[in-house]
Amino acid sequence: MSGAKRQKTAHDAPAKRQKAEASASQASPDPPTEEESATLDVASSADAADAPEEPKTFKELGIVDSLCEACESLNYKHPTSIQAKSIPVALQGRDVIGLAETGSGKTAAFALPILQALLEKPQPLFGLVLAPTRELAAQIGQSFEALGALISLRCAVIVGGLDMVPQAIALGKKPHIIVATPGRLVDHLEKTKGFSLRSLKYLVMDEADRLLDMDFGPSIDKILKFIPRERRTYLFSATLSSKVESLQRASLRDPVRVSVSSSKYQTVSTLLQHYIFVPHKRKDTYLIYLVNEFAGKSIIIFTRTVFETQRIAILLRTLGFGAIPLHGQLSQSSRLGALNKFKGGSREILVATDVAARGLDIPAVDVVLNLDLPQDSKTYIHRVGRTARAGKSGIAISIVTQYDVEIYQRIEAALGKQLETYPTEKEEVMAFQSRVEEAQRETRVEMKAFLESKDKKGKGKGKTAGPKRRRDNMDEEEG
């Protein structure tokens, strides 16, 4: 495809796209489901009429001046809904279950009360945050360090895929806050001499539903045996599944449930959601058409497997697009490098498995393209939640083939609405076909070399690369 064509598409987008970006889809709020647990729901419909106006500043929430200054330096101007509802409850010393849609500011909602408690009674190994992925753990660690910069906070991030020795040294320095993935934390609790969490005061389980979906339940059970019963526990999640309810009963004491989601599967009103029904053999062609439609914008393309992620990234690069892959079989440095390049704008397109679907704060994502539909509706919600964050608008388009109809219908049923077709002209799409076919041939050659290289590395590692190691180090393989 010519550079002139791409430039023209980026700056003179069709009227249909301008119209799409100017409006926003309206989600019909459903009433919250009734929970059988004995928790207090501060967002229940019974209390809604008497609910006071939400505070407009962090100081009004009860946050001390030094942390308010930190919020101001990070441009946190006003508390989000989940922060406004959960922080006062947490400051009262209650356990909290926080339910909020992705991108709602959950990290500060649990970080600020912990840091305020730490200021009142400073001690090492004060708080532990469990996260499902390495990238989310690193992001939470950065948030704690930024909020605690004025109070000399020491924070250690403990994740799989990295050498345990430097991590053991970092733990030996007695950090105030540990942010960890469950598998690697268990490794240190069992093997690192002198490391103990017996003095821990705060436990946070972030993205709790995904922690359990990824089979971290046994690791969490072990961790709960290593930490004191007398502690404060915060459980934050976008959805409340039966597994999460079981976890709450096992680990929280008389918790307050704080919810800012009006339905189990809610998307923000500023997000436009569309689908395109295409023949399976034309998926690549329609994908390239869409990428060209949104040339110049920040795009995440979600695929179902590591193989497809790598293939699409190569295909896009062959066609001249700045694309970079992100999946669980990359090294940790490569994964963080891919994220940083995408965040920094040196790459406009991130091609990712669902390792990027949850929790990651990438503020400037304009478009989400689902090349492969996810297997469940919850993952769909988290994928499209990568755009339209913090009040901004965004577009999500799903490519649906004849083999995806049942999955797509389940997603629409969960959303409670039918999505509109994204308008396309077949002639415009098929104009890309010959160039795409040529790029596919080149991509097959590169993929063959990539797979052969991967096989050689796997044989070199021997049994250490087996399922047990991959499970402990998280997300080593999707699909």
Coordinates of C-alpha atoms in Angstrom, one line a residue:
M1 CA 0.0 0.0 0.0
S2 CA 1.3 3.4 -0.8
G3 CA 2.3 6.1 1.8
A4 CA 0.0 8.5 0.0
K5 CA -2.9 6.2 0.6
R6 CA -2.1 5.9 4.3
Q7 CA -1.7 9.6 4.7
K8 CA -4.9 10.4 2.9
T9 CA -6.8 7.9 5.1
A10 CA -5.3 9.3 8.3
H11 CA -6.2 12.9 7.6
D12 CA -9.3 12.7 5.4
A13 CA -11.2 9.9 7.2
P14 CA -14.6 9.0 5.8
A15 CA -17.6 10.8 7.2
K16 CA -18.8 7.5 8.8
R17 CA -15.7 7.4 11.1
Q18 CA -16.0 11.1 12.0
K19 CA -19.6 10.5 12.9
A20 CA -18.7 7.5 14.9
E21 CA -16.1 9.3 16.9
A22 CA -18.3 12.3 17.6
S23 CA -21.0 10.2 19.2
A24 CA -21.1 7.7 22.0
S25 CA -23.0 4.5 22.5
Q26 CA -25.5 4.5 25.4
A27 CA -25.4 1.5 27.6
S28 CA -28.7 0.7 29.4
P29 CA -27.9 0.5 33.1
D30 CA -29.2 -2.7 34.7
P31 CA -30.0 -2.8 38.5
P32 CA -27.2 -4.4 40.6
T33 CA -27.7 -8.0 41.3
E34 CA -28.6 -9.1 44.9
E35 CA -25.6 -10.7 46.8
E36 CA -26.2 -13.5 49.3
S37 CA -23.2 -12.4 51.3
A38 CA -23.7 -10.4 54.5
T39 CA -21.6 -7.5 53.3
L40 CA -22.8 -3.9 53.4
D41 CA -23.3 -2.4 50.0
V42 CA -22.7 1.3 50.1
A43 CA -23.9 1.7 46.5
S44 CA -27.2 -0.2 46.9
S45 CA -30.4 1.2 45.4
A46 CA -31.9 1.5 48.9
D47 CA -29.2 4.0 49.9
A48 CA -29.0 5.8 46.6
A49 CA -31.6 8.4 47.5
D50 CA -30.0 9.4 50.7
A51 CA -26.4 9.2 49.5
P52 CA -24.5 12.4 50.1
E53 CA -22.8 14.3 47.2
E54 CA -19.4 12.8 46.5
P55 CA -16.4 14.7 47.8
K56 CA -14.7 16.8 45.2
T57 CA -11.2 16.7 46.7
F58 CA -9.0 14.0 48.3
K59 CA -8.7 16.2 51.4
E60 CA -12.5 16.0 51.8
L61 CA -12.1 12.2 51.7
G62 CA -9.8 12.4 54.8
I63 CA -6.5 12.1 53.0
V64 CA -3.6 13.9 54.7
D65 CA -1.9 16.9 53.2
S66 CA 1.4 15.2 52.1
L67 CA -0.6 12.6 50.1
C68 CA -2.9 15.2 48.7
E69 CA 0.2 17.0 47.4
A70 CA 1.4 13.7 45.8
C71 CA -2.1 13.4 44.1
E72 CA -1.8 16.9 42.9
S73 CA 1.7 16.3 41.5
L74 CA 0.3 13.3 39.6
N75 CA -2.5 15.4 38.2
Y76 CA -5.1 13.5 40.2
K77 CA -7.5 16.5 40.4
H78 CA -10.6 14.9 41.7
P79 CA -11.4 11.5 43.2
T80 CA -13.1 9.0 40.9
S81 CA -16.3 7.3 42.0
I82 CA -14.6 4.2 43.3
Q83 CA -12.1 6.3 45.2
A84 CA -14.8 8.6 46.7
K85 CA -16.8 5.6 47.9
S86 CA -14.0 3.3 49.1
I87 CA -11.3 5.5 50.7
P88 CA -13.5 6.8 53.6
V89 CA -14.5 3.2 54.4
A90 CA -10.9 2.1 54.3
L91 CA -9.8 4.9 56.5
Q92 CA -12.3 3.7 59.1
G93 CA -10.4 0.5 59.3
R94 CA -12.9 -1.7 57.5
D95 CA -12.2 -4.5 55.0
V96 CA -13.3 -3.5 51.5
I97 CA -14.6 -5.3 48.4
G98 CA -14.3 -2.8 45.5
L99 CA -16.2 -3.4 42.3
A100 CA -15.6 -1.0 39.5
E101 CA -15.2 -1.1 35.7
T102 CA -11.7 -1.1 34.4
G103 CA -9.9 2.3 34.2
S104 CA -11.8 3.7 37.2
G105 CA -8.8 4.5 39.4
K106 CA -8.8 1.4 41.6
T107 CA -5.0 1.5 42.4
A108 CA -5.2 4.9 44.2
A109 CA -8.4 3.7 45.9
F110 CA -6.4 1.1 47.9
A111 CA -2.9 2.7 47.8
L112 CA -3.9 6.0 49.5
P113 CA -5.4 4.4 52.7
I114 CA -2.5 2.1 53.0
L115 CA 0.1 4.9 52.7
Q116 CA -1.9 7.0 55.2
A117 CA -1.8 4.1 57.7
L118 CA 1.9 3.7 57.1
L119 CA 2.5 7.4 57.9
E120 CA 0.7 6.9 61.2
K121 CA 2.7 3.8 62.2
P122 CA 5.8 3.3 60.0
Q123 CA 7.1 -0.2 59.8
P124 CA 8.7 -2.4 57.1
L125 CA 6.8 -5.1 55.3
F126 CA 3.6 -3.1 55.9
G127 CA 1.5 -3.9 52.8
L128 CA 1.2 -6.7 50.2
V129 CA -0.5 -6.3 46.8
L130 CA -1.2 -9.4 44.7
A131 CA -1.7 -8.9 40.9
P132 CA -2.4 -11.5 38.2
T133 CA 0.3 -10.3 35.6
R134 CA 3.8 -9.0 35.7
E135 CA 2.9 -5.9 33.8
L136 CA 0.1 -5.0 36.2
A137 CA 2.4 -5.6 39.2
A138 CA 5.0 -3.3 37.7
Q139 CA 2.4 -0.6 37.1
I140 CA 1.0 -0.8 40.6
G141 CA 4.5 -0.6 42.0
Q142 CA 5.1 2.6 39.9
S143 CA 1.9 4.1 41.3
F144 CA 2.9 3.3 44.9
E145 CA 6.3 4.8 44.3
A146 CA 4.8 8.0 42.8
L147 CA 2.3 8.5 45.5
G148 CA 4.9 7.7 48.2
A149 CA 7.7 9.8 46.7
L150 CA 7.3 12.6 49.3
I151 CA 7.4 10.1 52.2
S152 CA 10.4 8.1 51.1
L153 CA 8.5 4.9 50.4
R154 CA 10.4 1.7 49.7
C155 CA 8.5 -0.6 47.3
A156 CA 9.6 -4.0 45.8
V157 CA 8.0 -5.6 42.8
I158 CA 8.3 -9.4 42.9
V159 CA 7.3 -11.2 39.7
G160 CA 8.2 -14.3 37.7
G161 CA 10.5 -14.4 34.7
L162 CA 13.3 -12.5 36.5
D163 CA 16.2 -13.7 38.6
M164 CA 15.2 -14.5 42.2
V165 CA 18.5 -13.4 43.7
P166 CA 18.1 -9.6 43.1
Q167 CA 14.5 -10.0 44.3
A168 CA 15.7 -11.7 47.5
I169 CA 18.2 -8.8 48.1
A170 CA 15.3 -6.3 47.6
L171 CA 13.2 -8.2 50.1
G172 CA 16.1 -8.3 52.5
K173 CA 16.1 -4.5 52.6
K174 CA 12.6 -4.6 54.2
P175 CA 10.5 -2.6 51.8
H176 CA 7.3 -1.0 53.1
I177 CA 5.2 -2.3 50.2
I178 CA 5.5 -5.5 48.2
V179 CA 3.7 -5.9 44.9
A180 CA 3.8 -9.5 43.7
T181 CA 2.4 -12.2 41.5
P182 CA 1.3 -15.1 43.6
G183 CA 3.5 -17.9 42.1
R184 CA 6.8 -16.0 42.6
L185 CA 5.8 -14.7 46.1
V186 CA 5.2 -18.3 47.2
D187 CA 8.7 -19.2 45.9
H188 CA 10.3 -16.5 48.1
L189 CA 8.2 -17.4 51.1
E190 CA 9.3 -21.0 50.8
K191 CA 12.9 -20.6 49.7
T192 CA 14.3 -17.1 50.7
K193 CA 15.9 -17.2 54.1
G194 CA 14.9 -14.5 56.5
F195 CA 11.9 -13.4 54.5
S196 CA 8.6 -13.4 56.4
L197 CA 5.3 -11.6 56.2
R198 CA 4.3 -12.1 59.9
S199 CA 4.2 -8.4 60.6
L200 CA 2.0 -7.6 57.5
K201 CA -0.8 -5.1 58.2
Y202 CA -2.5 -4.8 54.8
L203 CA -3.3 -7.3 52.0
V204 CA -4.7 -6.3 48.6
M205 CA -5.9 -8.7 45.9
D206 CA -6.2 -6.6 42.7
E207 CA -8.1 -8.0 39.7
A208 CA -9.3 -10.8 42.0
D209 CA -11.5 -12.5 39.5
R210 CA -8.5 -12.9 37.1
L211 CA -6.3 -14.1 39.9
L212 CA -8.7 -17.0 40.3
D213 CA -9.4 -17.5 36.6
M214 CA -5.7 -18.0 36.1
D215 CA -5.6 -20.8 38.7
F216 CA -3.7 -18.8 41.4
G217 CA -6.2 -20.1 44.0
P218 CA -3.7 -22.7 45.5
S219 CA -0.9 -20.0 45.7
I220 CA -3.3 -17.6 47.3
D221 CA -4.3 -20.2 49.9
K222 CA -0.6 -20.7 50.7
I223 CA 0.1 -17.0 51.0
L224 CA -2.9 -16.6 53.4
K225 CA -1.2 -19.2 55.7
F226 CA 2.0 -17.1 55.8
I227 CA 0.4 -13.8 56.8
P228 CA -1.3 -12.8 60.1
R229 CA -5.1 -13.1 60.5
E230 CA -5.2 -9.7 62.2
R231 CA -4.9 -7.5 59.1
R232 CA -6.9 -5.3 56.8
T233 CA -7.8 -6.8 53.5
Y234 CA -9.0 -5.1 50.3
L235 CA -10.3 -7.1 47.4
F236 CA -10.7 -5.2 44.1
S237 CA -12.3 -6.5 40.9
A238 CA -14.2 -5.5 37.9
T239 CA -16.7 -8.4 38.3
L240 CA -18.0 -10.4 41.3
S241 CA -17.9 -14.1 40.3
S242 CA -18.7 -17.1 42.5
K243 CA -15.0 -17.8 42.9
V244 CA -14.4 -14.2 44.1
E245 CA -17.3 -14.6 46.6
S246 CA -15.7 -17.7 47.9
L247 CA -12.4 -15.9 48.3
Q248 CA -14.1 -13.0 50.1
R249 CA -15.6 -15.3 52.6
A250 CA -12.3 -17.0 53.2
S251 CA -10.1 -13.9 53.6
L252 CA -12.2 -10.8 54.6
R253 CA -13.8 -9.9 57.9
D254 CA -17.2 -8.1 57.8
P255 CA -16.3 -6.3 54.6
V256 CA -18.0 -3.3 53.1
R257 CA -18.9 -3.8 49.4
V258 CA -18.3 -0.7 47.3
S259 CA -19.7 -0.8 43.8
V260 CA -19.8 1.8 41.1
S261 CA -20.8 -0.6 38.3
S262 CA -24.5 -0.7 37.5
S263 CA -24.4 -4.1 35.9
K264 CA -22.1 -7.1 35.7
Y265 CA -21.1 -6.4 32.2
Q266 CA -20.9 -2.7 31.9
T267 CA -19.0 -0.6 29.4
V268 CA -18.5 3.2 29.7
S269 CA -21.0 5.4 27.7
T270 CA -18.1 7.1 25.8
L271 CA -17.2 3.8 24.1
L272 CA -18.5 3.1 20.6
Q273 CA -18.8 -0.7 20.0
H274 CA -19.2 -2.2 16.5
Y275 CA -18.8 -5.4 14.7
I276 CA -18.0 -6.5 11.1
F277 CA -19.2 -9.9 9.8
V278 CA -16.6 -11.2 7.4
P279 CA -15.6 -14.5 5.7
H280 CA -12.9 -16.2 7.8
K281 CA -10.5 -16.3 4.8
R282 CA -10.8 -12.5 4.5
K283 CA -10.0 -11.6 8.2
D284 CA -6.5 -10.3 7.4
T285 CA -7.7 -8.1 4.6
Y286 CA -10.5 -6.6 6.7
L287 CA -8.0 -6.1 9.5
I288 CA -5.6 -4.2 7.3
Y289 CA -8.5 -2.1 5.9
L290 CA -9.4 -1.1 9.5
V291 CA -5.8 -0.4 10.5
N292 CA -5.5 1.8 7.4
E293 CA -8.8 3.5 8.3
F294 CA -7.4 4.5 11.7
A295 CA -3.9 5.3 10.5
G296 CA -2.2 7.8 12.9
K297 CA -4.2 6.6 15.9
S298 CA -3.2 4.4 18.8
I299 CA -4.5 0.9 18.2
I300 CA -4.5 -2.4 20.2
I301 CA -5.3 -5.5 18.2
F302 CA -6.3 -8.5 20.3
T303 CA -5.7 -12.1 19.2
R304 CA -6.4 -15.4 20.9
T305 CA -3.0 -17.1 20.6
V306 CA 0.7 -16.4 20.9
F307 CA 1.2 -17.7 17.3
E308 CA -1.4 -15.3 15.9
T309 CA -0.1 -12.3 17.8
Q310 CA 3.4 -12.9 16.4
R311 CA 2.0 -13.5 12.9
I312 CA -0.1 -10.3 12.8
A313 CA 2.7 -8.2 14.1
I314 CA 5.0 -9.4 11.3
L315 CA 2.2 -9.0 8.7
L316 CA 1.6 -5.4 9.8
R317 CA 5.3 -4.6 9.8
T318 CA 5.6 -6.1 6.3
L319 CA 2.9 -3.7 5.1
G320 CA 4.7 -0.7 6.6
F321 CA 2.8 -0.2 9.9
G322 CA 4.6 0.4 13.2
A323 CA 3.4 -2.7 15.1
I324 CA 4.9 -4.6 18.1
P325 CA 3.7 -7.9 19.7
L326 CA 3.0 -8.5 23.4
H327 CA 2.4 -12.0 24.7
G328 CA 3.4 -14.4 27.5
Q329 CA 6.2 -16.1 25.7
L330 CA 8.3 -13.0 25.4
S331 CA 11.0 -12.3 28.0
Q332 CA 10.0 -10.0 30.8
S333 CA 12.3 -7.2 29.4
S334 CA 10.8 -7.7 25.9
R335 CA 7.2 -7.4 27.3
L336 CA 8.0 -4.2 29.3
G337 CA 9.9 -2.9 26.2
A338 CA 6.9 -3.4 24.0
L339 CA 4.6 -1.7 26.4
N340 CA 6.9 1.3 26.8
K341 CA 7.3 1.7 23.0
F342 CA 3.5 1.7 22.6
K343 CA 3.0 4.0 25.5
G344 CA 5.7 6.3 24.3
G345 CA 4.3 6.5 20.8
S346 CA 7.2 5.0 18.9
R347 CA 4.9 2.2 17.9
E348 CA 1.3 3.0 17.0
I349 CA -0.1 -0.6 17.1
L350 CA 0.2 -3.1 19.9
V351 CA -0.8 -6.7 18.9
A352 CA -1.5 -8.6 22.0
T353 CA -3.0 -11.7 23.6
D354 CA -5.2 -11.2 26.7
V355 CA -2.1 -10.6 28.8
A356 CA -2.9 -6.9 27.9
A357 CA -6.6 -7.1 28.4
R358 CA -6.7 -6.4 32.1
G359 CA -5.5 -3.6 34.4
L360 CA -2.8 -2.0 32.3
D361 CA -3.1 1.8 32.2
I362 CA -2.3 3.0 28.7
P363 CA -4.0 6.4 28.6
A364 CA -4.0 7.1 24.9
V365 CA -5.6 4.1 23.2
D366 CA -7.9 5.3 20.5
V367 CA -9.1 2.0 19.0
V368 CA -9.4 -1.6 20.1
L369 CA -9.7 -4.2 17.3
N370 CA -10.8 -7.8 18.2
L371 CA -9.3 -9.9 15.4
D372 CA -10.2 -13.0 17.4
L373 CA -13.2 -12.9 19.7
P374 CA -12.5 -13.9 23.3
Q375 CA -14.1 -17.1 24.7
D376 CA -16.0 -15.3 27.4
S377 CA -17.9 -12.0 27.7
K378 CA -15.9 -10.8 30.8
T379 CA -12.7 -10.8 28.8
Y380 CA -14.4 -8.9 26.0
I381 CA -15.4 -6.2 28.6
H382 CA -11.8 -5.9 29.7
R383 CA -10.4 -5.8 26.2
V384 CA -12.6 -3.0 25.0
G385 CA -11.9 -1.2 28.3
R386 CA -8.4 -0.5 27.1
T387 CA -9.9 2.5 25.3
A388 CA -12.4 5.2 26.3
R389 CA -10.6 5.6 29.7
A390 CA -10.9 8.5 32.1
G391 CA -13.8 10.1 30.4
K392 CA -12.3 10.0 26.9
S393 CA -14.1 8.5 23.9
G394 CA -12.9 5.4 22.1
I395 CA -13.9 2.8 19.4
A396 CA -14.0 -1.0 19.7
I397 CA -14.6 -3.1 16.6
S398 CA -14.9 -6.9 16.6
I399 CA -14.3 -9.0 13.5
V400 CA -16.9 -11.8 13.5
T401 CA -16.7 -14.8 11.1
Q402 CA -19.1 -17.6 10.4
Y403 CA -17.3 -19.6 13.1
D404 CA -17.8 -16.9 15.8
V405 CA -21.5 -16.3 15.7
E406 CA -22.4 -18.2 18.9
I407 CA -19.6 -16.5 20.9
Y408 CA -20.6 -13.1 19.5
Q409 CA -24.3 -13.7 20.5
R410 CA -23.2 -14.5 24.0
I411 CA -21.3 -11.2 24.2
E412 CA -24.3 -9.2 23.0
A413 CA -26.5 -11.0 25.5
A414 CA -24.2 -10.2 28.3
L415 CA -24.0 -6.5 27.2
G416 CA -27.8 -6.5 27.0
K417 CA -27.8 -4.8 23.6
Q418 CA -27.1 -5.4 19.9
L419 CA -24.1 -3.7 18.5
E420 CA -24.2 -1.8 15.2
T421 CA -22.3 -2.9 12.1
Y422 CA -19.3 -0.9 11.3
P423 CA -19.9 0.5 7.8
T424 CA -17.5 -0.7 5.1
E425 CA -17.5 -0.8 1.3
K426 CA -16.5 -4.2 -0.1
E427 CA -14.7 -2.6 -3.0
E428 CA -12.6 -0.5 -0.7
V429 CA -11.7 -3.5 1.4
M430 CA -10.8 -5.8 -1.5
A431 CA -8.5 -3.1 -2.9
F432 CA -6.1 -4.3 -0.2
Q433 CA -6.4 -8.0 -1.1
S434 CA -3.4 -8.5 -3.5
R435 CA -1.0 -6.6 -1.2
V436 CA -2.2 -8.5 1.8
E437 CA -1.7 -11.9 0.0
E438 CA 1.9 -10.9 -0.9
A439 CA 2.5 -9.8 2.7
Q440 CA 1.1 -13.1 4.0
R441 CA 3.6 -15.1 1.9
E442 CA 6.5 -13.1 3.4
T443 CA 5.0 -13.5 6.8
R444 CA 4.9 -17.3 6.5
V445 CA 8.6 -17.4 5.8
E446 CA 9.4 -15.2 8.9
M447 CA 7.0 -17.2 11.1
K448 CA 8.7 -20.5 10.1
A449 CA 12.0 -19.1 11.1
F450 CA 10.5 -17.8 14.4
L451 CA 9.0 -21.2 15.3
E452 CA 12.2 -23.0 14.4
S453 CA 14.2 -20.6 16.7
K454 CA 11.6 -21.1 19.5
D455 CA 11.9 -24.9 19.2
K456 CA 15.7 -24.8 19.5
K457 CA 15.4 -22.6 22.6
G458 CA 12.8 -25.0 24.1
K459 CA 15.0 -28.0 23.5
G460 CA 18.0 -26.2 25.1
K461 CA 16.0 -25.5 28.3
G462 CA 14.9 -29.2 28.6
K463 CA 12.4 -30.0 31.3
T464 CA 12.7 -26.6 33.1
A465 CA 10.4 -25.1 30.6
G466 CA 7.5 -27.5 31.4
P467 CA 4.0 -26.7 32.6
K468 CA 4.9 -26.3 36.3
R469 CA 7.5 -23.6 35.7
R470 CA 5.2 -21.8 33.3
R471 CA 2.3 -21.8 35.8
D472 CA 4.5 -20.5 38.6
N473 CA 5.8 -17.7 36.4
M474 CA 2.4 -16.7 35.1
D475 CA 1.1 -16.0 31.6
E476 CA 4.0 -17.9 30.0
E477 CA 1.6 -19.2 27.4
E478 CA -1.9 -18.2 26.3
G479 CA -4.2 -20.0 23.9

